[in-house]
Coordinates of C-alpha atoms in Angstrom, one line a residue:
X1 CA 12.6 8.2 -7.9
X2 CA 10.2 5.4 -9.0
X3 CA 6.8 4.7 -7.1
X4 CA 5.7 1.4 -6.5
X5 CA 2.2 0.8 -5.2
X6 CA 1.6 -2.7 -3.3
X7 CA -1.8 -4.8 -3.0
X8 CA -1.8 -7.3 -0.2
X9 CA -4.4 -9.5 0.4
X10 CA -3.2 -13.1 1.0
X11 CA -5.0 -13.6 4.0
X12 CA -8.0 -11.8 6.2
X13 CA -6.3 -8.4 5.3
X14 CA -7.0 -6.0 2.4
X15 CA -3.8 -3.7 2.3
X16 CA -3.1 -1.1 -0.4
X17 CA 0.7 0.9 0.4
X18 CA 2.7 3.2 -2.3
X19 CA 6.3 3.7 -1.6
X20 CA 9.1 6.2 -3.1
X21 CA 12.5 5.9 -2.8
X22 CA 12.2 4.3 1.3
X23 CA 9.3 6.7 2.0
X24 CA 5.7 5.3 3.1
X25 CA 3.5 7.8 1.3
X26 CA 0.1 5.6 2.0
X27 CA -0.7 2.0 3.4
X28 CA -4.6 1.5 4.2
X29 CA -6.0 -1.2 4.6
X30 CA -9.2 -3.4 6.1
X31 CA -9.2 -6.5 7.9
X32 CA -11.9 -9.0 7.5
X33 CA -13.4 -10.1 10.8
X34 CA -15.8 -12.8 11.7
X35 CA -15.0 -15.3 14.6
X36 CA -13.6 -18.1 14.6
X37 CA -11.6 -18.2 11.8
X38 CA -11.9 -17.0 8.0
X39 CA -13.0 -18.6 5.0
X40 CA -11.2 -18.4 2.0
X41 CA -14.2 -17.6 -0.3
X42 CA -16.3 -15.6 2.1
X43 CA -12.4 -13.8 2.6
X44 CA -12.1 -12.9 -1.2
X45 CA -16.0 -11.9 -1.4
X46 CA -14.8 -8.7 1.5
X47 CA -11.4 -7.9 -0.3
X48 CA -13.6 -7.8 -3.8
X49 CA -15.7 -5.6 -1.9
X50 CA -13.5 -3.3 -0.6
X51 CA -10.4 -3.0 -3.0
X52 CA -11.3 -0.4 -5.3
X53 CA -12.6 2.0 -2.3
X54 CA -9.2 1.1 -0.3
X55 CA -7.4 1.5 -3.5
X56 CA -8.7 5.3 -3.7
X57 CA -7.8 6.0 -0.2
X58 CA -3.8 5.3 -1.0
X59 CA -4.0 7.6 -3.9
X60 CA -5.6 10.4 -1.9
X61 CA -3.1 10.0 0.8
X62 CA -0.1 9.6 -1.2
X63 CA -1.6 12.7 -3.0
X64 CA -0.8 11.3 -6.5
X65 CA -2.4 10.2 -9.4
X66 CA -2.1 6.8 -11.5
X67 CA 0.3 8.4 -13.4
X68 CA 2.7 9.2 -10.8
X69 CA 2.5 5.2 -10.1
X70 CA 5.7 3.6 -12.0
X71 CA 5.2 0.0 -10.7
X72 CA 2.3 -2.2 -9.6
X73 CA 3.2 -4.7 -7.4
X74 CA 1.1 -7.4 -6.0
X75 CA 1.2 -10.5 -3.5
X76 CA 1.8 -13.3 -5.8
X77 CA 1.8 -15.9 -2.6
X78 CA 2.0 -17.7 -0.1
X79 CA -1.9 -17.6 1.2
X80 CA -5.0 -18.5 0.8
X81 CA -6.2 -19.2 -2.8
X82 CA -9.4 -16.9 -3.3
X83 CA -8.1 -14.0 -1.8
X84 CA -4.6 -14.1 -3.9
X85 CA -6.5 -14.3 -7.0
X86 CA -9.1 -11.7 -5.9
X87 CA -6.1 -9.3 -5.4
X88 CA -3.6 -10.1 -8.6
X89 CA -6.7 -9.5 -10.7
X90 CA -7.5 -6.2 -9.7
X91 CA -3.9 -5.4 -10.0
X92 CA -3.6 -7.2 -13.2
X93 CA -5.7 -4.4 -14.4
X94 CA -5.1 -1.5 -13.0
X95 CA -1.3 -2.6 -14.4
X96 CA -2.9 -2.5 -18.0
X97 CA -5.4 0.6 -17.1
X98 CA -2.5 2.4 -16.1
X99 CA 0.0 1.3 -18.7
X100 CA 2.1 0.4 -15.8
X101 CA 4.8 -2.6 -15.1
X102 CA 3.5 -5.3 -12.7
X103 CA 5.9 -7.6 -9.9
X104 CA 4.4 -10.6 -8.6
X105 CA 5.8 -10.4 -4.5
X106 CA 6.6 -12.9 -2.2
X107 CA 4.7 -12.6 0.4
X108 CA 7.7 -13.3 3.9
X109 CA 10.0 -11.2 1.5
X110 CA 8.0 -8.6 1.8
X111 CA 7.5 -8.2 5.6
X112 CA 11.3 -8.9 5.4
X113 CA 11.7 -6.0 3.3
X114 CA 9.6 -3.7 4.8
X115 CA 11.4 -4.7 8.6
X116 CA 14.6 -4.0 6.9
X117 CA 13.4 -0.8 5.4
X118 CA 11.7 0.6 8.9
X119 CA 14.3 -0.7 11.5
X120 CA 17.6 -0.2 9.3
X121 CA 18.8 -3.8 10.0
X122 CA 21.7 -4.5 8.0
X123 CA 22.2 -8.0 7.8
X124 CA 19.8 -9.9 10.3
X125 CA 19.0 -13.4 11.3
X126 CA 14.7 -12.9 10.4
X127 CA 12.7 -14.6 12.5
X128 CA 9.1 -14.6 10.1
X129 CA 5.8 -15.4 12.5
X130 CA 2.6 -15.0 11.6
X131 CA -0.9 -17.1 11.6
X132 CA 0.4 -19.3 8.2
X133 CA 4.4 -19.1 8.5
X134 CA 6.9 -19.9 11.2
X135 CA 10.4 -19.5 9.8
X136 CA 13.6 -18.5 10.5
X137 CA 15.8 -16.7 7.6
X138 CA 19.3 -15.3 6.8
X139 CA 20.5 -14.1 3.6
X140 CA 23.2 -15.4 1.6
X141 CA 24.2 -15.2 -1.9
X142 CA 21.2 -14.2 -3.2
X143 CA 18.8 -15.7 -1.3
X144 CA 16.8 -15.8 1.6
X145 CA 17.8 -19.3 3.9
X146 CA 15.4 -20.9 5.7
X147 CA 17.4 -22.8 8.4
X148 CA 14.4 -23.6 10.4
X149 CA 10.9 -24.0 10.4
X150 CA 7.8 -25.4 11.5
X151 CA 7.3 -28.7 10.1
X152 CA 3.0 -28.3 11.0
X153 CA 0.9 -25.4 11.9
X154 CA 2.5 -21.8 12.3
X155 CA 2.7 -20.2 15.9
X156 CA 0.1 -17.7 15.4
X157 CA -2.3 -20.8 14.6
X158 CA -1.6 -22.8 17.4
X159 CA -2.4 -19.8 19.8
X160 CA -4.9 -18.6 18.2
X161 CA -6.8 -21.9 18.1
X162 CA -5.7 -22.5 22.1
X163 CA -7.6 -19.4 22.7
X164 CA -10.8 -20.2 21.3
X165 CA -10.4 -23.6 23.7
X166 CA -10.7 -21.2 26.9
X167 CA -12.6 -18.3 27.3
X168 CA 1.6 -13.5 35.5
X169 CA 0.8 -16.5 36.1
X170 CA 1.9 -20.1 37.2
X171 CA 4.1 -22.4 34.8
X172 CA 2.6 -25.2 33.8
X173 CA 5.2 -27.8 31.6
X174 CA 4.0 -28.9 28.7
X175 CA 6.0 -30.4 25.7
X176 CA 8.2 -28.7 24.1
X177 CA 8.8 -30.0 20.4
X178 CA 12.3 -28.5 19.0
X179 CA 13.9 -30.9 15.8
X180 CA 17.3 -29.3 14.9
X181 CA 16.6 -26.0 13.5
X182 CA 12.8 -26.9 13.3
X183 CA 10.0 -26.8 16.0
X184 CA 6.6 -28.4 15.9
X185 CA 3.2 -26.9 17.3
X186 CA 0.9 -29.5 16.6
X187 CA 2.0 -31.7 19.3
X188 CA 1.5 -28.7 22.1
X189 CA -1.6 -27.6 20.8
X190 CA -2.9 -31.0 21.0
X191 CA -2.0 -31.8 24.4
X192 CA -3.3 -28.6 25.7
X193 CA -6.5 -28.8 24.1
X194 CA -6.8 -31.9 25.4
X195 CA -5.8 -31.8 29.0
X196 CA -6.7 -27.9 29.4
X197 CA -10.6 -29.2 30.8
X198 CA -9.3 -31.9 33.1
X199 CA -6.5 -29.5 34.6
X200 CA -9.1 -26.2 35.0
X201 CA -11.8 -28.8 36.9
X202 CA -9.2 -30.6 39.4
X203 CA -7.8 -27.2 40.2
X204 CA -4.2 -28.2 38.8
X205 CA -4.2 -24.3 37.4
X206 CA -6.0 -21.6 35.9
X207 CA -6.8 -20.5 32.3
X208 CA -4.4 -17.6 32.6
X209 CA -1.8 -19.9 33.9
X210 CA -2.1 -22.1 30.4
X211 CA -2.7 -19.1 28.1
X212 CA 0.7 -17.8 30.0
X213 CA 2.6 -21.7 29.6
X214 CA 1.8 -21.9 25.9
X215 CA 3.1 -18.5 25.1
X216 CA 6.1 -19.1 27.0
X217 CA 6.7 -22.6 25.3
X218 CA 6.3 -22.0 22.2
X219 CA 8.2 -18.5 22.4
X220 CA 11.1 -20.4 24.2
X221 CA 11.1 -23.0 21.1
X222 CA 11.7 -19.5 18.5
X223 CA 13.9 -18.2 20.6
X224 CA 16.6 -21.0 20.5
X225 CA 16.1 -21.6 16.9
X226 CA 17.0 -18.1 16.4
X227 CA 20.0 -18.6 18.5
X228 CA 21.3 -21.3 16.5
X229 CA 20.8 -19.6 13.4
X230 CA 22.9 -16.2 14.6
X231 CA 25.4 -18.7 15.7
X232 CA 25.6 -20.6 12.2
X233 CA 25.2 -17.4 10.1
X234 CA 28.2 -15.5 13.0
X235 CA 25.5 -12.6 13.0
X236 CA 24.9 -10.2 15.3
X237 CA 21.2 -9.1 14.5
X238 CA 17.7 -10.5 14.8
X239 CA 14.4 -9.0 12.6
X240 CA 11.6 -10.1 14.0
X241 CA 9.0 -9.8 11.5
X242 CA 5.4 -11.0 10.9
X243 CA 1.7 -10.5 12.8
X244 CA 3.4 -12.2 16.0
X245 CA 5.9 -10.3 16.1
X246 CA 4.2 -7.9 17.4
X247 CA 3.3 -9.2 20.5
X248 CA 5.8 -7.8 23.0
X249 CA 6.8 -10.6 24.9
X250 CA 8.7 -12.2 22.1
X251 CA 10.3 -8.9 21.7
X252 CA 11.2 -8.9 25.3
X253 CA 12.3 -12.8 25.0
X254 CA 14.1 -12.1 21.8
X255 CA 15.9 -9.5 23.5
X256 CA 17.1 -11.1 26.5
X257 CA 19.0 -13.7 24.5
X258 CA 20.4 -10.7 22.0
X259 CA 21.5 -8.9 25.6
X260 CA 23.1 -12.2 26.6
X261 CA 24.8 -12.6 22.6
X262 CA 26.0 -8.9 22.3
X263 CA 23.1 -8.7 19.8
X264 CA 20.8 -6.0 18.8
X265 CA 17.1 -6.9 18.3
X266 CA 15.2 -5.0 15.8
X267 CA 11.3 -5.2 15.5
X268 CA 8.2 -3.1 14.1
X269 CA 5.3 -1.9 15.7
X270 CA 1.4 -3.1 14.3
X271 CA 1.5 -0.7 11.2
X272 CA 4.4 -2.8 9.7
X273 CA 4.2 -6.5 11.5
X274 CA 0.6 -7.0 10.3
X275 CA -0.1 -7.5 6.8
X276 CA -0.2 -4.8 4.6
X277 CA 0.2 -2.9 1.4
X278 CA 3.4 -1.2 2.0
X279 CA 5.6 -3.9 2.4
X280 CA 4.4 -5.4 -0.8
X281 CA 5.4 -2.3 -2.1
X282 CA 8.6 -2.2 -0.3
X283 CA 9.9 -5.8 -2.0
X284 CA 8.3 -4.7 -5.5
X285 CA 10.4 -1.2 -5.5
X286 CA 13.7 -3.1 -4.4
X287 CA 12.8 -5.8 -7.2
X288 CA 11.7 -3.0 -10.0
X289 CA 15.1 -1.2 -9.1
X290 CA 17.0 -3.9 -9.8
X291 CA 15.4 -4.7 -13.4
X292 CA 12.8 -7.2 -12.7
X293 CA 9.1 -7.4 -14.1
X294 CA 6.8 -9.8 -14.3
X295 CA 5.1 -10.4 -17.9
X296 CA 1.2 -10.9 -17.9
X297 CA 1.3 -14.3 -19.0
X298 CA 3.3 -14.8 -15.9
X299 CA 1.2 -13.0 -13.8
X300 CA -0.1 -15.9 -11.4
X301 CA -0.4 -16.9 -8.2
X302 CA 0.6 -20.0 -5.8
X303 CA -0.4 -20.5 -2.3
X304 CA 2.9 -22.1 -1.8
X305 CA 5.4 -19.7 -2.8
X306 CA 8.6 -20.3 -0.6
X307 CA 11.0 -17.8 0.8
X308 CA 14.3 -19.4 -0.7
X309 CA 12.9 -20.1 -3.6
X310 CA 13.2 -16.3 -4.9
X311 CA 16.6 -14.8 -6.6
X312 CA 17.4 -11.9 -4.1
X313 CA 18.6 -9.5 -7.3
X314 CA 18.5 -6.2 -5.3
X315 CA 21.3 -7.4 -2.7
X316 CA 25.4 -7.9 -2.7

């Protein structure tokens, strides 16, 4: 029954999880805060700060000791720079403290991993949001597919930067950027930035009313490329994974359209959608099982790391 601990830290969260066999046994972690925004050098500066005392507090849940740990995995990328190399550092070492193997992660296939693991998906279409990656995944021969994608910012970044602009509701049309299987959320989030001050002083609407329109845009936009993907792949099941999935009117969104497909709709709640430890640990256990390391030499990092461009060795 090997145990894998997981360090995460590719973004504004510090995450430490340790798995065994499918079982969470710890996942702490600490989210650097500071508004608007996060720098990637102020970002690694907290996550140096806090690893080794978040590190602890995984052990002392779990209940085990280094040399219970069989595997050290760690977020090898996508993210920001500072904070990936901040985090394979530390787990650089403790790999060589503890005598230990070490995995360098992908970062998507580990939240796709850790959905799979919680929700008992099968086979699903995986629709990956978050604030740095809008993408939408099926597996096939040994790979994770992206058939669509943004081709700007993610969807967590456009709405998070619409609501720094203004401090059930009416709709208010705005554009609505779908390419193919790809979307783009540039375009919106410009137009809205730019006509949000005009519309609130003539009256047109209110800011609830465009806080309401952009969710339900872009949300429309994920929705379809979804769709098209089941339809394409003949599935029957959508993962939503990510930090936006868990916001509960995708879920609800999401669902109508499964409903209307025959579909089922399978998402996690904030302790799995949001970054964290465990899922890193989650892909690192299915890769460890499966006979893969990664050698020191090869321990690095890359913020561009994507999804399809890892060999799926643990799956038929």
């Amino acid at each position: 029954m090997p145990v894998v601990i997981g360090f995460e830290g590719s973004a504004n969260k510090i995450g430490i999880g340790i798995i065994r066999d499918g079982e969470v046994l710890s996942n702490p972690r600490r989210t650097y805060i500071t508004p608007p925004g996060f720098m990637p050098s102020d970002t690694a500066r907290h996550h140096r700060a806090v690893i080794l005392t978040v590190l602890k507090e995984a052990l002392e849940q779990a209940g085990l000791k280094p040399a219970d740990i069989d595997c050290v995995a760690y977020t090898k990328g996508p993210g920001m720079g500072a904070p990936l190399v901040t985090v394979a550092l530390v787990a650089r070492t403790v790999a060589q403290l503890w005598g230990t193997p070490l995995l360098g992660v992908n970062h998507c296939i580990g939240h796709i991993e850790m959905g799979r693991l919680i929700t008992r998906a099968d086979n699903p279409t995986v629709l990956y949001v978050s604030g740095g990656n809008t993408q939408v995944i099926a597996y096939s021969q040994r790979r994770y597919r992206i058939f669509g994608e943004t081709i700007d910012i993610a969807v967590g970044n456009c709405l998070d930067r619409f609501a720094r602009v203004i401090k059930r509701k009416s709709f208010v049309e705005l554009p609505y950027t779908v390419k193919g299987m790809d979307v783009s959320f540039s375009g919106i989030l410009s137009y809205i930035e730019d006509m949000s001050h005009k519309m609130l002083s003539s009256g047109q609407c209110t800011e609830e009313d465009l806080c309401f329109s952009l969710q339900e845009t872009v949300f429309s936009m994920l929705v379809e490329i979804t769709e098209r993907a089941m339809a394409h792949c003949g599935s029957q099941e959508v993962l939503i994974v990510g930090g936006v999935g868990c916001n509960l009117r995708l879920q609800e969104m999401m669902g109508v359209m499964c409903k209307e497909r025959g579909a089922k709709l399978f998402a996690t709640d904030e302790r799995f959608c949001i970054d964290n430890g465990a899922m890193i640990a989650q892909a690192g256990w299915e890769m460890f099982r499966s006979g893969q390391i990664t050698e020191l030499e090869d321990s690095w990092i890359t913020q561009r790391y994507r999804t399809d461009a890892v060999e799926v060795t643990w799956r038929d």
